[in-house]
XYZ file of N, CA and C in Angstrom:
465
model
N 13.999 -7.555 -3.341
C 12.645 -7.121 -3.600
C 12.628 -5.595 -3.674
N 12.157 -5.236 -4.725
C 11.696 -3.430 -5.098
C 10.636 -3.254 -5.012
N 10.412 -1.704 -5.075
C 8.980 -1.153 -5.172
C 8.876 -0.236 -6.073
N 7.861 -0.185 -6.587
C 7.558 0.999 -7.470
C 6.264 1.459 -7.038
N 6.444 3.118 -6.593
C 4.554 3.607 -6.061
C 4.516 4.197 -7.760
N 3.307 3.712 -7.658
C 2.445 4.294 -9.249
C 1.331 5.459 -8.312
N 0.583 6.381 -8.891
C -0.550 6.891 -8.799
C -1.664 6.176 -9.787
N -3.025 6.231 -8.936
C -3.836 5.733 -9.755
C -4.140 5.912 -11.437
N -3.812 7.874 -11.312
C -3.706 8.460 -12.463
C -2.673 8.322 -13.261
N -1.405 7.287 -13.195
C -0.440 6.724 -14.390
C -0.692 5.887 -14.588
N -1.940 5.008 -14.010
C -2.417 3.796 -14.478
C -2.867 4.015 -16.336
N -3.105 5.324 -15.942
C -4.000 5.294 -17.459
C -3.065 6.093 -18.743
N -1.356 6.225 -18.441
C -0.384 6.639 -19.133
C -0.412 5.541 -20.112
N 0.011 5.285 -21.672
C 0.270 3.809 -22.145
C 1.975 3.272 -21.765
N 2.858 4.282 -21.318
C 4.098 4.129 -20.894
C 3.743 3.593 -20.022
N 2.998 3.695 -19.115
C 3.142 2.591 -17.844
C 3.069 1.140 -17.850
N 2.215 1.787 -18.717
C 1.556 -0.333 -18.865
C 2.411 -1.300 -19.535
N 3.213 -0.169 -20.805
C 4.254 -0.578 -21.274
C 5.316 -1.173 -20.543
N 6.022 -0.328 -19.811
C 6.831 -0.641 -19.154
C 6.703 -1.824 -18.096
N 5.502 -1.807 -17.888
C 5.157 -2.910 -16.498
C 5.142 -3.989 -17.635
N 4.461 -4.221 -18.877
C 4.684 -5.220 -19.755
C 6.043 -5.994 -19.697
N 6.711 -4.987 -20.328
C 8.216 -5.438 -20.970
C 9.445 -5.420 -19.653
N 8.943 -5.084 -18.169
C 9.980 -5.738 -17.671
C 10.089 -6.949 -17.157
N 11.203 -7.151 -16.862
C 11.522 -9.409 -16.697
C 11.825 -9.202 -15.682
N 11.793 -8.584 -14.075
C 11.661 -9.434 -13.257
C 10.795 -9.153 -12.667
N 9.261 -9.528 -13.162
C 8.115 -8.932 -12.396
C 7.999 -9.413 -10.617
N 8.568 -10.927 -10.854
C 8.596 -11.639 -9.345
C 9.111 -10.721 -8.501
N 9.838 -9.540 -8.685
C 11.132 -9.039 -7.916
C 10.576 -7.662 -7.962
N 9.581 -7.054 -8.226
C 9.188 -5.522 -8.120
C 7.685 -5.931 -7.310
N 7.394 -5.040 -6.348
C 6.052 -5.228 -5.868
C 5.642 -3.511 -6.309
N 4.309 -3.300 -6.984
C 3.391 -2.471 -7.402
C 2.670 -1.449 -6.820
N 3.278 -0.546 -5.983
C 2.419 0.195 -4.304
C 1.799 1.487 -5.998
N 0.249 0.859 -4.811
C -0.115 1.930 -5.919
C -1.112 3.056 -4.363
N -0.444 3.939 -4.892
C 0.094 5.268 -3.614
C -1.742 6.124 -3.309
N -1.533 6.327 -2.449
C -2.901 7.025 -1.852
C -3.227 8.697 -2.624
N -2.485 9.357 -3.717
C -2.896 10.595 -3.855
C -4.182 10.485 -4.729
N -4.869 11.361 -4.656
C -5.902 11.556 -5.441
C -5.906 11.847 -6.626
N -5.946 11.702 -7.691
C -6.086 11.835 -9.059
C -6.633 13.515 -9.544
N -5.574 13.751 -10.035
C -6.024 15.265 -10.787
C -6.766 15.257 -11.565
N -6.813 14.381 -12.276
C -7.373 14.121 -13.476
C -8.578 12.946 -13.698
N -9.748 12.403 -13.520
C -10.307 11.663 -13.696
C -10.048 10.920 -15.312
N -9.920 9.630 -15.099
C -10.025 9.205 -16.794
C -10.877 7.602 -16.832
N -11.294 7.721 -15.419
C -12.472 6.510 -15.721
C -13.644 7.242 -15.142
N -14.733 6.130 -15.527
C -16.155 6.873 -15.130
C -16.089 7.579 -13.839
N -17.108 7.888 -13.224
C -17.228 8.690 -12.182
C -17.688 7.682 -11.229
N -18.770 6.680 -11.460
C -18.972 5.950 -10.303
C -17.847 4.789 -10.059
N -16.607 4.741 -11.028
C -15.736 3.515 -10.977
C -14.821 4.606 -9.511
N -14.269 3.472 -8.272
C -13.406 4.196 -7.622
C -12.037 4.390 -7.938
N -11.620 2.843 -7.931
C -10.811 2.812 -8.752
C -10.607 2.416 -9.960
N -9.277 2.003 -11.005
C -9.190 1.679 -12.094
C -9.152 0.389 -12.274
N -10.372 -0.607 -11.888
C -9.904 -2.110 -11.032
C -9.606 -3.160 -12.390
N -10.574 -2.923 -13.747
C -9.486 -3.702 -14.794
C -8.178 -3.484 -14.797
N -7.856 -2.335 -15.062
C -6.364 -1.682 -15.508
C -5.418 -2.249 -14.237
N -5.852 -2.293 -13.345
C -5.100 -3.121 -12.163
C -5.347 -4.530 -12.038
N -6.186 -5.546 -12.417
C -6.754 -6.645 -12.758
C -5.619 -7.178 -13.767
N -5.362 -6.333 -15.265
C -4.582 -6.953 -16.044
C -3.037 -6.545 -15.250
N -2.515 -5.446 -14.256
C -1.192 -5.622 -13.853
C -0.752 -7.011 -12.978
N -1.857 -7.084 -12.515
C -1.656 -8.658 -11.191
C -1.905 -9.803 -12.617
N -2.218 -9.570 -13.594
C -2.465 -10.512 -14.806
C -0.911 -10.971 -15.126
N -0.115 -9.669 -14.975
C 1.177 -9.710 -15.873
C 2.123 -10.579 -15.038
N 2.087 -10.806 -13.327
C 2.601 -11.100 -12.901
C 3.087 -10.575 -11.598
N 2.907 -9.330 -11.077
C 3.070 -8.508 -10.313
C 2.189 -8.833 -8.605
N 2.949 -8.335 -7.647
C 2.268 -8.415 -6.742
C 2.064 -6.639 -6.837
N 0.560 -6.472 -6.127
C 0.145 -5.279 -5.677
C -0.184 -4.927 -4.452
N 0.172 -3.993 -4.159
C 0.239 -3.402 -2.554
C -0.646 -1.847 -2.739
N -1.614 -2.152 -1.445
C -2.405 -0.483 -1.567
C -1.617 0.310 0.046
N -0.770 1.231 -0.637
C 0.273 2.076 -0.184
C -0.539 2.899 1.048
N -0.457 3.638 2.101
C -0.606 3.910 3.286
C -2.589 4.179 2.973
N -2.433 2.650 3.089
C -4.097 2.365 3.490
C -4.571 3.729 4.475
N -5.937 3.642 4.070
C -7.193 4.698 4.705
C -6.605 5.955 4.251
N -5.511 6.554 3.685
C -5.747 7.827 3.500
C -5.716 8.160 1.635
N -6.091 9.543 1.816
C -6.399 9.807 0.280
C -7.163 8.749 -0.125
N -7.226 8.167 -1.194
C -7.979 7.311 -2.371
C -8.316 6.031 -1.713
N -6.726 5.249 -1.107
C -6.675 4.255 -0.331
C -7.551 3.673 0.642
N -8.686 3.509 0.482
C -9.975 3.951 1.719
C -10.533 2.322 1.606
N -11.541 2.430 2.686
C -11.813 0.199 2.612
C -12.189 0.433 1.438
N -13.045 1.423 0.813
C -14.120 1.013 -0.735
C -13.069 0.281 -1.465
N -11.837 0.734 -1.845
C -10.476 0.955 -2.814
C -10.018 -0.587 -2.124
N -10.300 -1.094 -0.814
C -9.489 -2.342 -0.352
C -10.712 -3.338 -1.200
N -12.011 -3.435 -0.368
C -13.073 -3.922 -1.428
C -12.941 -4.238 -2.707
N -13.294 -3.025 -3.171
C -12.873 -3.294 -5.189
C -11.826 -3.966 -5.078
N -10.545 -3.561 -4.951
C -9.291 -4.295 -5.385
C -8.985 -5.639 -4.754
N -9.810 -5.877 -3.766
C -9.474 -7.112 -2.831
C -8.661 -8.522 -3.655
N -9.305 -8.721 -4.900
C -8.804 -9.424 -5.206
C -7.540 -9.702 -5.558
N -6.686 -8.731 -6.127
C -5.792 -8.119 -6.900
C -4.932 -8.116 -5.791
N -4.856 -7.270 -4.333
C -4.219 -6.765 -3.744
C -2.962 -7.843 -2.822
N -2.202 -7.814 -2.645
C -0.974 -8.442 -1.544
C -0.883 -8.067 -0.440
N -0.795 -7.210 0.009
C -0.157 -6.174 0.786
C -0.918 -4.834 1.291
N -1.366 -4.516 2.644
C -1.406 -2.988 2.604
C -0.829 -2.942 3.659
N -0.472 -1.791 3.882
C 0.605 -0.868 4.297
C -0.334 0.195 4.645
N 0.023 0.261 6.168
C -0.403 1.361 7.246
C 0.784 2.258 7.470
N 0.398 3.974 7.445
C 1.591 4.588 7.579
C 0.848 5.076 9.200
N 1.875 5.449 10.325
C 1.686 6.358 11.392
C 2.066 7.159 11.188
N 2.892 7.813 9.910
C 3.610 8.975 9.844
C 2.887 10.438 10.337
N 1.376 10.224 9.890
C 0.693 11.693 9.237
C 0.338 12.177 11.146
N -0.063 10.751 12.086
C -0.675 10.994 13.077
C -0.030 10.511 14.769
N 1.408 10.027 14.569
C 2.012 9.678 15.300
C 2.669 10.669 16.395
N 2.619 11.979 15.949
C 2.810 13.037 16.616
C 1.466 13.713 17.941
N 0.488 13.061 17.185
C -0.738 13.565 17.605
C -1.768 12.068 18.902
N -0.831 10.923 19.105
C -1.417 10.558 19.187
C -0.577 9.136 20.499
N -0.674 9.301 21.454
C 0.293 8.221 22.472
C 0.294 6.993 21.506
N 1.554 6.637 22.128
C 1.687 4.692 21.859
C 0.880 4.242 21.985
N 0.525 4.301 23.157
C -0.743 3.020 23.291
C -2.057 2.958 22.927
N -2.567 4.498 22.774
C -3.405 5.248 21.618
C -3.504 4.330 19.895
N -2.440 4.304 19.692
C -2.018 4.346 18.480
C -2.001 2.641 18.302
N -1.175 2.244 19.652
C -1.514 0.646 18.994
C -2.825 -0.007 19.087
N -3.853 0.699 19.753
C -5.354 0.438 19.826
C -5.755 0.542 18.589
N -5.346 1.720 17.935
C -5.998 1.839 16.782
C -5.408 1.106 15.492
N -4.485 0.855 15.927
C -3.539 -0.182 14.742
C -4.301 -1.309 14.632
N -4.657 -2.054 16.035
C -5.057 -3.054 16.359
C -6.707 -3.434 15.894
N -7.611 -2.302 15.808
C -8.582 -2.352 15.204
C -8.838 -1.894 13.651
N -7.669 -1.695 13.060
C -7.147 -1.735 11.644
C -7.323 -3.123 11.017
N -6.398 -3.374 11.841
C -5.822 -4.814 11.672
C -6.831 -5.977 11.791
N -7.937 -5.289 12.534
C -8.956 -6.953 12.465
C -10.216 -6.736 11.672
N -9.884 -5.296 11.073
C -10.440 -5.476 9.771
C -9.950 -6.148 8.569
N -8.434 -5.604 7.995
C -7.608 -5.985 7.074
C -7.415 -7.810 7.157
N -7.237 -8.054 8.434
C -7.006 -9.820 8.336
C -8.261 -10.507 7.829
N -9.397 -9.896 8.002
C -10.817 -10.621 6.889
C -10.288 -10.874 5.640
N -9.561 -9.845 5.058
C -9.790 -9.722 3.631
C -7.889 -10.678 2.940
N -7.492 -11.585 4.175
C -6.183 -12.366 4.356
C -4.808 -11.886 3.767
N -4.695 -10.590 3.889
C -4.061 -9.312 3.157
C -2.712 -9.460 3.958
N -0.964 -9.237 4.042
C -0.136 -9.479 4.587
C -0.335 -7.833 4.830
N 0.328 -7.189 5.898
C 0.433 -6.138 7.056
C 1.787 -5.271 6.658
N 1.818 -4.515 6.698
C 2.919 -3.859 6.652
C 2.674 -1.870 7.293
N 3.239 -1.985 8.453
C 3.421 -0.977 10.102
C 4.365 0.084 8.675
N 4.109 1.371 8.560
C 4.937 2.732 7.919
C 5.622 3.402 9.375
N 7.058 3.675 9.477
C 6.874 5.273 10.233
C 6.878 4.804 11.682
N 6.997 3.773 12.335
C 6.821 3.217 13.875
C 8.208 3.549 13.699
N 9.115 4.391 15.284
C 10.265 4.400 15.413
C 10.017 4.032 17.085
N 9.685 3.987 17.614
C 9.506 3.637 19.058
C 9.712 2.291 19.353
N 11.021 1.650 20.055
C 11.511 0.051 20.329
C 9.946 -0.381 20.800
N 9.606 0.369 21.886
C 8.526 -0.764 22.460
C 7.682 -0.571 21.783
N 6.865 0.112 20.866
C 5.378 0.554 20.140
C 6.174 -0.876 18.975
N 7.216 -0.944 18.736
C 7.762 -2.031 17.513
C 7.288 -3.515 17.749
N 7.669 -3.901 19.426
C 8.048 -4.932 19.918
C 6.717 -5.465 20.388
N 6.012 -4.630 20.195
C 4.404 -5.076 20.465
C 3.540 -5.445 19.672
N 3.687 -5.001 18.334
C 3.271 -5.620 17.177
C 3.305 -7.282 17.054
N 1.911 -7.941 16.645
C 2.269 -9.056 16.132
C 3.223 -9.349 15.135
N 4.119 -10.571 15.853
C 5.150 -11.316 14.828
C 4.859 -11.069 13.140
N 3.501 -11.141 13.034
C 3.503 -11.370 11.462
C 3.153 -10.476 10.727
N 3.074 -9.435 11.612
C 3.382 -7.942 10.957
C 4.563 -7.543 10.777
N 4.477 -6.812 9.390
C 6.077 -6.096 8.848
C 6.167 -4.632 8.895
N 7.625 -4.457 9.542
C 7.556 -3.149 9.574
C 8.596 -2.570 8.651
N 8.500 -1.257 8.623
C 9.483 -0.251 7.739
C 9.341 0.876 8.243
N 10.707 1.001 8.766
C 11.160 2.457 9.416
C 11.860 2.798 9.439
N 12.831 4.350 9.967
C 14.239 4.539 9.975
C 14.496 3.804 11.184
N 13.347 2.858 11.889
C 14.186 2.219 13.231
C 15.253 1.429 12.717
N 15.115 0.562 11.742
C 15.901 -0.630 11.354
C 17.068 0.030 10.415
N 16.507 1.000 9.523
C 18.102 1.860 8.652
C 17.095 2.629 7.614
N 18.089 3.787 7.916
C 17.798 4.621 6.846
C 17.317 4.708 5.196
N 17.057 5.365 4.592
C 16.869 4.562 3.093
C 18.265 4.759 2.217
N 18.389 4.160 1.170
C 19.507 4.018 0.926
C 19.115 4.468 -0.708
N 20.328 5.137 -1.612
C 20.135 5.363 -2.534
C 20.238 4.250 -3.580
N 19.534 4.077 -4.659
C 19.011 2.736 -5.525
C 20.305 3.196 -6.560
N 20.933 4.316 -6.973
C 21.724 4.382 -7.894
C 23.346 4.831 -7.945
C-alpha cells in the first residue's frame, strides 16, 4: 500500500487528474490530500473544498485520506463536506507533542476520536514515539512513527 499527498490546489492541475486516471493500481495507492492552504483559489469562494473534483477521484477507484486532520484546510467543515468520499484521517502530534504531556495529549486524542468515530472514518495516530502514549491507544487505531522504523527510500 502507497500514498500520494496531493494539495487541494493540484486538484485543479489537468496532469493530476490525468495521472490519477491512467494509473492501474488504484486499489494499491491511497490519496492523502494534505492540510496546506491553497495559494491560489480556483473554486468559488463559498466552496471549502473541491468536493466534485474529489467525488470523481473516489469515482475512479481510489481510497481518500484527509492528511493531519484539524490543521490548515483539514478542519471538521473539510471532514463534513468530504465525509462521504473520505477513508481515513490521520491525526498528526507532531506540531504539539513538545508542548503538551502524554496524558494531556491522550485526553485530547481521545476527544478527537469520539468525534471522528460518528462519521465511521478508520484512525490513523502521526508522530507518537512514546512506548506507553503507543500502548494506550485503542487496538483499532493505526499508528505511524519512527517508533516502528524509519522511512525508507521508494527509489
Amino acid at each position: 500500500m502507497y500514498s500520494l499527498n496531493i494539495d487541494y490546489q493540484e486538484l485543479f492541475y489537468p496532469e493530476t487528474i490525468e495521472f490519477l486516471k491512467a494509473f492501474k493500481y488504484k486499489e494499491k495507492l491511497k490519496i492523502e490530500l494534505t492540510e496546506r492552504i491553497p495559494l491560489y483559489r480556483n473554486n468559488n469562494y463559498s466552496e471549502l473544498v473541491p468536493r466534485e473534483i474529489i467525488k470523481k477521484i473516489k469515482e475512479m477507484g481510489y481510497d481518500i485520506v484527509l492528511d493531519d486532520f484539524l490543521l490548515g484546510i483539514n478542519s471538521l467543515g473539510s471532514l463534513i463536506v468530504l465525509g462521504p468520499f473520505i477513508t481515513r484521517i490521520k491525526l498528526s502530534v507532531l506540531e504539539i507533542k513538545d508542548f503538551v504531556e502524554s496524558e494531556k495529549l491522550f485526553d485530547y486524542l481521545l476527544a478527537i476520536e469520539a468525534i471522528v468515530k460518528q462519521f465511521e472514518k478508520e484512525i490513523v495516530i502521526e508522530g507518537v514515539e512514546d512506548k506507553d502514549l503507543l500502548q494506550s491507544f485503542p487496538k483499532e487505531w493505526k499508528q505511524q512513527s519512527y517508533y516502528y522504523s524509519i522511512p525508507h527510500k521508494f527509489y
